[in-house]
PDB file of C-alpha atoms and ligand atoms in Angstrom:
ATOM      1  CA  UNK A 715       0.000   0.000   0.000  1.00 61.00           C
ATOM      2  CA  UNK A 716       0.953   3.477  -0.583  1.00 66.00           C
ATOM      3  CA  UNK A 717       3.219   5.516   2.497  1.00 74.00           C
ATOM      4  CA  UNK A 718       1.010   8.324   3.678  1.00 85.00           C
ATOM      5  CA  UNK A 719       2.204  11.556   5.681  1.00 89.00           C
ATOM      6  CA  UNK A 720       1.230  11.379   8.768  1.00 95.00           C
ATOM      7  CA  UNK A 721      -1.082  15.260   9.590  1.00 96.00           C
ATOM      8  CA  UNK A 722      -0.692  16.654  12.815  1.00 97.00           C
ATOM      9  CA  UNK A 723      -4.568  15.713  13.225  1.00 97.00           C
ATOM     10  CA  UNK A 724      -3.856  12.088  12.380  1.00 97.00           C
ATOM     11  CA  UNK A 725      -1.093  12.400  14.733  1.00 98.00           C
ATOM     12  CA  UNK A 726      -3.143  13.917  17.491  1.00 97.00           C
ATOM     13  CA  UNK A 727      -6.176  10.952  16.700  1.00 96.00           C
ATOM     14  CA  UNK A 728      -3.242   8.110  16.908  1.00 98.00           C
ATOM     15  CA  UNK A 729      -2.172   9.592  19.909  1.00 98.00           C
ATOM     16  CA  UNK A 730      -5.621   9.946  21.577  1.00 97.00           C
ATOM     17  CA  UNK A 731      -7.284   6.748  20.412  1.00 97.00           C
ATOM     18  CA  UNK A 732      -4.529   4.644  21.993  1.00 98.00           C
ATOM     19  CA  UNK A 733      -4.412   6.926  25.301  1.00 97.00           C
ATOM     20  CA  UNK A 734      -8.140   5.746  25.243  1.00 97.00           C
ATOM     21  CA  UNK A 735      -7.331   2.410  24.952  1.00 97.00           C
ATOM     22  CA  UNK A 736      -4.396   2.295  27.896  1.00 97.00           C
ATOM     23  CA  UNK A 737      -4.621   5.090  30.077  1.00 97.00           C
ATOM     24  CA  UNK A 738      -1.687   7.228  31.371  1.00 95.00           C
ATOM     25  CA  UNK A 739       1.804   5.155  31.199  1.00 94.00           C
ATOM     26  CA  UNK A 740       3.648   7.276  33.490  1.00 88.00           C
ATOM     27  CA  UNK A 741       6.966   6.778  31.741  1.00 91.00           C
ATOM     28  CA  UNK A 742      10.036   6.469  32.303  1.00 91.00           C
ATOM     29  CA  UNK A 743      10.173   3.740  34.877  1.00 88.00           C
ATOM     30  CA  UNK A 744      12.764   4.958  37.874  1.00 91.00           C
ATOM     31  CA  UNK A 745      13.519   3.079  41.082  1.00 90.00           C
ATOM     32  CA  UNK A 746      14.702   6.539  42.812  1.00 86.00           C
ATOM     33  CA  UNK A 747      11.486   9.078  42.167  1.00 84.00           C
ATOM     34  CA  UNK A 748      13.371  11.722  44.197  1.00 80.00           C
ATOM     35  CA  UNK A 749      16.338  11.410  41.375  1.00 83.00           C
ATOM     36  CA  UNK A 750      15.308   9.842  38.500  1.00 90.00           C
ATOM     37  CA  UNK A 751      17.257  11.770  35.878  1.00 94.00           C
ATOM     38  CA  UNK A 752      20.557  10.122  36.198  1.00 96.00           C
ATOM     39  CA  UNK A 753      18.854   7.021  36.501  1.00 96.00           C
ATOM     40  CA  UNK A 754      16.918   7.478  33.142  1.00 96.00           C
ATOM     41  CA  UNK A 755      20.937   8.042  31.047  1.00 97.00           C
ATOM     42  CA  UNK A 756      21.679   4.627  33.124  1.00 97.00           C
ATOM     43  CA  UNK A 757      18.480   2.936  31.738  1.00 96.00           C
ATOM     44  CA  UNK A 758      19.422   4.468  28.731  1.00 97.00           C
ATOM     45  CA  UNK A 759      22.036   2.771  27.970  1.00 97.00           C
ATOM     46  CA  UNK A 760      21.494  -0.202  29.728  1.00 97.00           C
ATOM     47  CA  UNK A 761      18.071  -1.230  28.164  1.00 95.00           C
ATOM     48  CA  UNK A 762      19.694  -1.434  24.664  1.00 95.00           C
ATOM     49  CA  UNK A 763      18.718  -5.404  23.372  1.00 92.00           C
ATOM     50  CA  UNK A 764      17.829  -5.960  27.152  1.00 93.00           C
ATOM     51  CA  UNK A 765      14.857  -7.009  28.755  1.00 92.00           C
ATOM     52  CA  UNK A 766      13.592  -4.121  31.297  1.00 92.00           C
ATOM     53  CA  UNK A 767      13.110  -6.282  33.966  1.00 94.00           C
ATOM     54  CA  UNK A 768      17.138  -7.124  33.996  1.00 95.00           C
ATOM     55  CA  UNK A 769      18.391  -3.600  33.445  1.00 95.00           C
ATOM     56  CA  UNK A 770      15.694  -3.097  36.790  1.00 95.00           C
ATOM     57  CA  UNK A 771      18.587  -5.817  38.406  1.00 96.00           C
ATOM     58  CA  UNK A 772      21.603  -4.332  37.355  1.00 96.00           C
ATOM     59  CA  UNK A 773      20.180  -0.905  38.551  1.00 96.00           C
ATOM     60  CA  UNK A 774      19.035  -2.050  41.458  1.00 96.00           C
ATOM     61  CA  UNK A 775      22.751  -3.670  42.232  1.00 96.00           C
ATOM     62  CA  UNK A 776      24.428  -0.303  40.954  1.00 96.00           C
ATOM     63  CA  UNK A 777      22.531   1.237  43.625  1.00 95.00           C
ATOM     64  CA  UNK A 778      23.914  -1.273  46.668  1.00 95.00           C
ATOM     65  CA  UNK A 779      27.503  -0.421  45.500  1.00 95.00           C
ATOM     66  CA  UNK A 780      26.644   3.172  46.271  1.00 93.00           C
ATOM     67  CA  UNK A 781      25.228   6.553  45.107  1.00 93.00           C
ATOM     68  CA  UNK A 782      23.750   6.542  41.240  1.00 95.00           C
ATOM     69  CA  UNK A 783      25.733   9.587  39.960  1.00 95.00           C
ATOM     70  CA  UNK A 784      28.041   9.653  36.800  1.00 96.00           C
ATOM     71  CA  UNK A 785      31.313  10.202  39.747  1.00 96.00           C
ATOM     72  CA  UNK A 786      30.433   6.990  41.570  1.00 95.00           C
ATOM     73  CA  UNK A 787      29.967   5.151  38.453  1.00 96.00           C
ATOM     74  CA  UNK A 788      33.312   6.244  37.042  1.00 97.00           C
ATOM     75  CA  UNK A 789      35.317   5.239  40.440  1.00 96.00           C
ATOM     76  CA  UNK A 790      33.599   1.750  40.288  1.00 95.00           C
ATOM     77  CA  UNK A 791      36.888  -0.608  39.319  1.00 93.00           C
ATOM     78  CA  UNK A 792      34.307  -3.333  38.840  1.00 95.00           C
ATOM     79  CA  UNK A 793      31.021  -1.386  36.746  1.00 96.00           C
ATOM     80  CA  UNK A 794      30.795  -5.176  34.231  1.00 96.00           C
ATOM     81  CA  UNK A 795      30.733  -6.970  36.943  1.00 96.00           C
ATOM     82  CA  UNK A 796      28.081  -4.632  38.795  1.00 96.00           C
ATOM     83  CA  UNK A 797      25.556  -4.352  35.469  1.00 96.00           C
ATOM     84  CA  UNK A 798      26.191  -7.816  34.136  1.00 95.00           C
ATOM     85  CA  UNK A 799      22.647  -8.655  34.422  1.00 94.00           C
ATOM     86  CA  UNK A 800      21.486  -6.277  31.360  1.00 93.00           C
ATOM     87  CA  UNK A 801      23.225  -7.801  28.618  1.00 86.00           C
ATOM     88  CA  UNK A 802      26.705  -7.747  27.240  1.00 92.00           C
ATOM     89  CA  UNK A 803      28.652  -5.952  30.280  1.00 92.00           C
ATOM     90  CA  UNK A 804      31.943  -4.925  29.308  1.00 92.00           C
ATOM     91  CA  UNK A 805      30.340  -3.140  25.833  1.00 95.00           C
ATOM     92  CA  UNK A 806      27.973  -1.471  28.393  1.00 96.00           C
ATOM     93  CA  UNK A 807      30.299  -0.402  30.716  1.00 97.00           C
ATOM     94  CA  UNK A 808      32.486   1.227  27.845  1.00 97.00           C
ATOM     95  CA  UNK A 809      29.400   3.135  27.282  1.00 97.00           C
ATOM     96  CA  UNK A 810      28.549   4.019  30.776  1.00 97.00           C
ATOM     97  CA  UNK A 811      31.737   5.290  31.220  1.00 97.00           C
ATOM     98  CA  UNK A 812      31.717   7.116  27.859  1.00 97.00           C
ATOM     99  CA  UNK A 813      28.359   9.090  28.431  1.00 98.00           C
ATOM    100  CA  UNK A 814      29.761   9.494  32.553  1.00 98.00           C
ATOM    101  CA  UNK A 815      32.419  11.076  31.059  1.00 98.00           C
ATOM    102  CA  UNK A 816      30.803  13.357  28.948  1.00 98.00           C
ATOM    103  CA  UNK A 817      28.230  14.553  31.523  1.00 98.00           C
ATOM    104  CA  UNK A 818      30.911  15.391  34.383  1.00 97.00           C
ATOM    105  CA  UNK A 819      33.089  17.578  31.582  1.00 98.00           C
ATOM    106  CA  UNK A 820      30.083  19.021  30.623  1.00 97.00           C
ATOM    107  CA  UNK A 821      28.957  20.143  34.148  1.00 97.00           C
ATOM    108  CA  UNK A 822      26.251  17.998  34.528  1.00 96.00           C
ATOM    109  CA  UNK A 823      22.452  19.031  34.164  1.00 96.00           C
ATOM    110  CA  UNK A 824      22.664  22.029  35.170  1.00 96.00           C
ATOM    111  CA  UNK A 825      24.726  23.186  32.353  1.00 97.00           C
ATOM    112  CA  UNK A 826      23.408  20.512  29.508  1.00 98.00           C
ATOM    113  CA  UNK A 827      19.703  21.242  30.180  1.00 96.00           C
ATOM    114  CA  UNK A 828      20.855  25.027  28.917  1.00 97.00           C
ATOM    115  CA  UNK A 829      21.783  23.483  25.291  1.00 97.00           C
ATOM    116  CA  UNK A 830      19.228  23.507  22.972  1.00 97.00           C
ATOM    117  CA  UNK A 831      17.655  20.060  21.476  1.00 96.00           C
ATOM    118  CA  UNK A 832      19.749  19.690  18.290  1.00 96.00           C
ATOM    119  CA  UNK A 833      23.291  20.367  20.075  1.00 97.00           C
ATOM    120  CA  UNK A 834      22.465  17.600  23.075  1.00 98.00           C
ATOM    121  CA  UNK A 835      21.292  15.046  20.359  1.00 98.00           C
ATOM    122  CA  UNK A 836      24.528  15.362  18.019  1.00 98.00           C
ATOM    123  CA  UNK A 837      27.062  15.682  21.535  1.00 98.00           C
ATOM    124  CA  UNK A 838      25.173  12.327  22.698  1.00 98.00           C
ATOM    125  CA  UNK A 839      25.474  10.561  19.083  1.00 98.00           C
ATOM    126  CA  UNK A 840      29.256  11.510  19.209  1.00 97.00           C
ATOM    127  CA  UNK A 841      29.173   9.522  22.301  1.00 97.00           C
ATOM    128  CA  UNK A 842      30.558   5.329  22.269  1.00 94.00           C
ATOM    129  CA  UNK A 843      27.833   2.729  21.710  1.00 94.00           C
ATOM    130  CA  UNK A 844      24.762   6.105  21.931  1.00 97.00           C
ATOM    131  CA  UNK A 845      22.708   5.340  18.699  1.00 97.00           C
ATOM    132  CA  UNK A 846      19.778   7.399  17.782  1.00 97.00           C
ATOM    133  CA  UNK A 847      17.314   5.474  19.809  1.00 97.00           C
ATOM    134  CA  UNK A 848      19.210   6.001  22.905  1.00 97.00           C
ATOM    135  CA  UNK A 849      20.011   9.642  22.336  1.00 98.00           C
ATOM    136  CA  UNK A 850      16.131  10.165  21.480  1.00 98.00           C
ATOM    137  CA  UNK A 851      15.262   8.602  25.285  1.00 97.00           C
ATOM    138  CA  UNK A 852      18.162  10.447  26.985  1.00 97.00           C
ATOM    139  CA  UNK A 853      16.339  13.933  25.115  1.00 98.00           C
ATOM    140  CA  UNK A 854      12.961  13.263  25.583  1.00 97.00           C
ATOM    141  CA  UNK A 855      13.148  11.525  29.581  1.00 96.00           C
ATOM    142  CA  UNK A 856      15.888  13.043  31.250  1.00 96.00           C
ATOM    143  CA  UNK A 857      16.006  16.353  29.333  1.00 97.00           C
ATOM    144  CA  UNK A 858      12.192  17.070  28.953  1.00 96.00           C
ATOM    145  CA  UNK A 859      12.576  17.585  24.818  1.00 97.00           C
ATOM    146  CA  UNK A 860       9.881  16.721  22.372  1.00 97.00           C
ATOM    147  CA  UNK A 861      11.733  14.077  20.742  1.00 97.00           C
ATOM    148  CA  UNK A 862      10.088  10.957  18.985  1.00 98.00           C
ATOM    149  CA  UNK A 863      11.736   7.920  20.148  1.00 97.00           C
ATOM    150  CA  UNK A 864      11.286   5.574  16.785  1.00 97.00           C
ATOM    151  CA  UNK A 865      12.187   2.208  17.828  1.00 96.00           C
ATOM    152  CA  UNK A 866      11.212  -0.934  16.955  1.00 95.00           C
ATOM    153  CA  UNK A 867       7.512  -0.976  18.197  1.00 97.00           C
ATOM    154  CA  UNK A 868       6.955   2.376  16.286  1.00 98.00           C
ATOM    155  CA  UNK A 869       8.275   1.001  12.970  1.00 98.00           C
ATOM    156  CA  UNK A 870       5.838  -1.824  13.319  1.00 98.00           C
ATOM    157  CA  UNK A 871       3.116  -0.102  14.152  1.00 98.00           C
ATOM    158  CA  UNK A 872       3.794   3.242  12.046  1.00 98.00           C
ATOM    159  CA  UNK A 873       4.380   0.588   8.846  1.00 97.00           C
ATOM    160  CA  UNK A 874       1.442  -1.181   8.764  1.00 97.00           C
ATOM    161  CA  UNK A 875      -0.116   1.873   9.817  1.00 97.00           C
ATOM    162  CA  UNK A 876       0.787   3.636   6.059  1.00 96.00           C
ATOM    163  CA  UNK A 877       3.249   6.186   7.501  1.00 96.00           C
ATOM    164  CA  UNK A 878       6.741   4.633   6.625  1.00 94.00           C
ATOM    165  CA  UNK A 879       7.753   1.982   4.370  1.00 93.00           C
ATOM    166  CA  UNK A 880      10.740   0.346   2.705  1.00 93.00           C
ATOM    167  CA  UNK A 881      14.278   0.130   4.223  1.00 95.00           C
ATOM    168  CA  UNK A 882      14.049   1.045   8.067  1.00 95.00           C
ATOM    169  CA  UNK A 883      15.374   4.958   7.814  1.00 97.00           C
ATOM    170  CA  UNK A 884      15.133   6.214  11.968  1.00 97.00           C
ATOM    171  CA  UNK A 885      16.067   9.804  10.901  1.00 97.00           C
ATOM    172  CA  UNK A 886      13.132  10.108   8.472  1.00 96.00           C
ATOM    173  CA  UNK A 887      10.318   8.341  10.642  1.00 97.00           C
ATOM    174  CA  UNK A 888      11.522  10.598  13.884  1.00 97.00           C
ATOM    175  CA  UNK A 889      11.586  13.916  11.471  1.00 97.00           C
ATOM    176  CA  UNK A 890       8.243  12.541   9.935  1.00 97.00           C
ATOM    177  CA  UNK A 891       6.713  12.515  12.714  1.00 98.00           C
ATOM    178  CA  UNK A 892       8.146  15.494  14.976  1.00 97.00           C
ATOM    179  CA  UNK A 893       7.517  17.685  11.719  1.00 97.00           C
ATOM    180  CA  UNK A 894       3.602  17.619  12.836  1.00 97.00           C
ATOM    181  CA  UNK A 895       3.799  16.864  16.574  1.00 97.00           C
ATOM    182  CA  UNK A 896       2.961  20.031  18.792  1.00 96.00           C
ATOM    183  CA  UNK A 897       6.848  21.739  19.511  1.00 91.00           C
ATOM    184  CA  UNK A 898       7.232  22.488  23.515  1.00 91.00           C
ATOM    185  CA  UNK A 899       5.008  19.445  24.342  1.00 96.00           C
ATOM    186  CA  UNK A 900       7.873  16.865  25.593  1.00 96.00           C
ATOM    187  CA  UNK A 901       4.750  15.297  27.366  1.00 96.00           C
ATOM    188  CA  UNK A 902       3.128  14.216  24.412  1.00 97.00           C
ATOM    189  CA  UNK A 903       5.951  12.625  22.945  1.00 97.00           C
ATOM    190  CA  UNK A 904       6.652  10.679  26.545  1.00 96.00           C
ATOM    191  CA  UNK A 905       2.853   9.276  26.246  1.00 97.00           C
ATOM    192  CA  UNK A 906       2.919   8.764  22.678  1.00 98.00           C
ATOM    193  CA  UNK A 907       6.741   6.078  22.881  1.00 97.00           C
ATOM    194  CA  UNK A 908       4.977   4.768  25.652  1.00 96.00           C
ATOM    195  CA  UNK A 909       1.728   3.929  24.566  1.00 98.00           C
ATOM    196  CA  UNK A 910       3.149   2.547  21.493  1.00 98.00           C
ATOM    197  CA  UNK A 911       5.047  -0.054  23.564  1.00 96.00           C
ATOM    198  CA  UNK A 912       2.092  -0.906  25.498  1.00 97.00           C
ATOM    199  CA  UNK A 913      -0.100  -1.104  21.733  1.00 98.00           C
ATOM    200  CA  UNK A 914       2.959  -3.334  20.471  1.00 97.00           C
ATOM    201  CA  UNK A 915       2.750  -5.727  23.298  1.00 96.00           C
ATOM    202  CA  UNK A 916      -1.076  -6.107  24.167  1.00 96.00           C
ATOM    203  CA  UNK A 917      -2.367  -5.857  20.218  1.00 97.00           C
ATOM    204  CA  UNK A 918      -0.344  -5.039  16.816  1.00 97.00           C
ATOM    205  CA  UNK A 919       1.897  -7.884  18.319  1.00 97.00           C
ATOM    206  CA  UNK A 920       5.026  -8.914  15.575  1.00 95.00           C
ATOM    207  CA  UNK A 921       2.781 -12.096  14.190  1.00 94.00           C
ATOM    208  CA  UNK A 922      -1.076 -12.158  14.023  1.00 93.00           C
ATOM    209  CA  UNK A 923      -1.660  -9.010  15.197  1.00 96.00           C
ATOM    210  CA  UNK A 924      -5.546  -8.559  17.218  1.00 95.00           C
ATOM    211  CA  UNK A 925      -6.503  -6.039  14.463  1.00 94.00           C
ATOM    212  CA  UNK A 926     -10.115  -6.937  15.135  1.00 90.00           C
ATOM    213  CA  UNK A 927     -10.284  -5.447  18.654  1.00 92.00           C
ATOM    214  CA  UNK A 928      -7.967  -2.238  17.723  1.00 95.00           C
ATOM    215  CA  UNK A 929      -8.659   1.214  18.603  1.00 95.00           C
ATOM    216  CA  UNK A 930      -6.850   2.181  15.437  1.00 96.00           C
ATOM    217  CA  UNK A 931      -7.802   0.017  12.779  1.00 92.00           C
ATOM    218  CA  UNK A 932     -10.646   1.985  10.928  1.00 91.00           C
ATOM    219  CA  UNK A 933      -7.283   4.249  10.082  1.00 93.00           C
ATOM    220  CA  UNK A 934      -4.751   1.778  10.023  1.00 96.00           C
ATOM    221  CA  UNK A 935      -4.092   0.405   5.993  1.00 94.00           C
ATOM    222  CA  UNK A 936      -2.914  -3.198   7.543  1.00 94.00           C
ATOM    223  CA  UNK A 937      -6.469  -3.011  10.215  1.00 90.00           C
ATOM    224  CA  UNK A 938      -8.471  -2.504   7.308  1.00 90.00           C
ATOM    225  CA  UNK A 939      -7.062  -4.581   4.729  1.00 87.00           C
ATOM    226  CA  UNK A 940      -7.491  -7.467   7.363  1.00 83.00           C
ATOM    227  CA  UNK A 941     -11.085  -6.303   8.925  1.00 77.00           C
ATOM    228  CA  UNK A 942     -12.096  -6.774   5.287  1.00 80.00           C
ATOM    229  CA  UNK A 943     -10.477  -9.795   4.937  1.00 80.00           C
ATOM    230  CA  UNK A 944     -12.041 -11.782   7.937  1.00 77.00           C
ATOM    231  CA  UNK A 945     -15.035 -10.231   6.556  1.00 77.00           C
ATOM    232  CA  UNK A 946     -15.026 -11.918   3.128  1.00 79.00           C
ATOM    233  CA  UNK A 947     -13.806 -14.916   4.737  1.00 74.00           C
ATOM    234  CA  UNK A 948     -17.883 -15.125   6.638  1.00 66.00           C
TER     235      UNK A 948
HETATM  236  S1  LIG B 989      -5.171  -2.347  13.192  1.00 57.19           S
HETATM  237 FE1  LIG B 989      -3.853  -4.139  13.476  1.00 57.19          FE
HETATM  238  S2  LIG B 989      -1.935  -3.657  12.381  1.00 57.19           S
HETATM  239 FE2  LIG B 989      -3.062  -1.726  12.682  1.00 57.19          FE
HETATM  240  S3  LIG B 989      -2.262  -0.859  14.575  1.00 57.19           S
HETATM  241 FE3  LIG B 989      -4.081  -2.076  15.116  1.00 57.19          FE
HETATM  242  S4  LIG B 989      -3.310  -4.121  15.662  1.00 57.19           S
HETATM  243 FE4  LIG B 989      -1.665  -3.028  14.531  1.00 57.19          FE
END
């Protein structure tokens, strides 16, 4: 089927029929809600190809050895063997240390949060092992910036949806897409990731997705390609 632009209406009605169908998701999930931006560049990282409910371990054990800030992390002589629950742990440490690095010869938040969105996203990209994905989380959770996150769940969704197609391109889907979000609303784009993740688990799953009970498939090209299809089929 033909790629349509997504409209900043269409965007709005995604947005709104799956808040309708889940309900506030509160994101980003932080074991420390007193200090949870540190925490978030930590999850960050450590959530690449990881299940969340490991990184949630390593954190957890990060947090025994002492206080979460990018100083402690960096005196740590044994950081692998303190995250090795989320995944390969001496890559990840590399990149801990890398984006630790970077935030205490920066200054830290108070100085970063003064850079505007564009400057923090190509700093973090300059960063070992920080891919878009992971610089889009770091902007949009622990910096507040309206910044589409498009990871795997979104190109799922967004494909059979009729807003991308062909060869995976994360630059164009995250322009695509922030080009007719609503600018200064880092809110809606921390609901919108979310509920996408919670839409990519519960109903557009990877095979046989439930398009029959989804919110979205009167506008989705895949939803009513297959609604019409069962149809025929009775
Ligand atoms: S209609 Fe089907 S393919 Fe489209 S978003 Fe819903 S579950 Fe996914």
């Amino acid at each position: 089927m033909a790629e349509k632009q997504p409209t900043a209406s269409a965007l709005r009605a995604f947005h709104d029929g799956l808040a309708a169908a889940y309900g506030p998701q509160h994101w980003w999930p932080v074991q420390d809600a007193d200090n949870p931006r540190f925490e978030i560049l930590v999850g960050a990282v450590l959530t690449q190809h990881t299940a969340w409910t490991n990184v949630e371990i390593a954190i957890a054990e990060l947090r025994d050895a002492g206080p979460l800030t990018a100083d402690a992390l960096l005196a740590h002589d044994d950081l692998p063997a303190l995250i090795r629950r989320a995944g390969p742990h001496n890559i990840k440490a590399r990149r801990l240390r890398s984006l630790c690095e970077w935030f205490v010869a920066q200054g830290g938040f108070d100085v970063l949060q003064t850079r505007d969105s564009a400057t923090l996203r190509r700093e973090l990209l300059a960063l070992h092992g920080i891919g878009h994905e992971t610089a889009d989380v770091i902007l949009l959770y622990a910096f507040q910036r309206p910044a589409f996150v498009a990871d795997a769940y979104a190109f799922r969704i967004m494909e059979r949806y009729g807003w991308t197609s062909g060869a995976r391109n994360y630059e164009r889907l995250r322009r695509s897409i922030e080009a007719v979000g609503p600018d200064n609303d880092a809110g809606f784009y921390d609901e919108l990731h979310a509920l996408i993740v919670a839409h990519a688990k519960q109903r557009c799953h990877k095979r046989n997705p439930d398009c029959g009970h989804c919110v979205l498939h009167d506008r989705c090209d895949h939803g009513q390609a297959a609604v019409a299809e069962s149809e025929r089929a009775v």
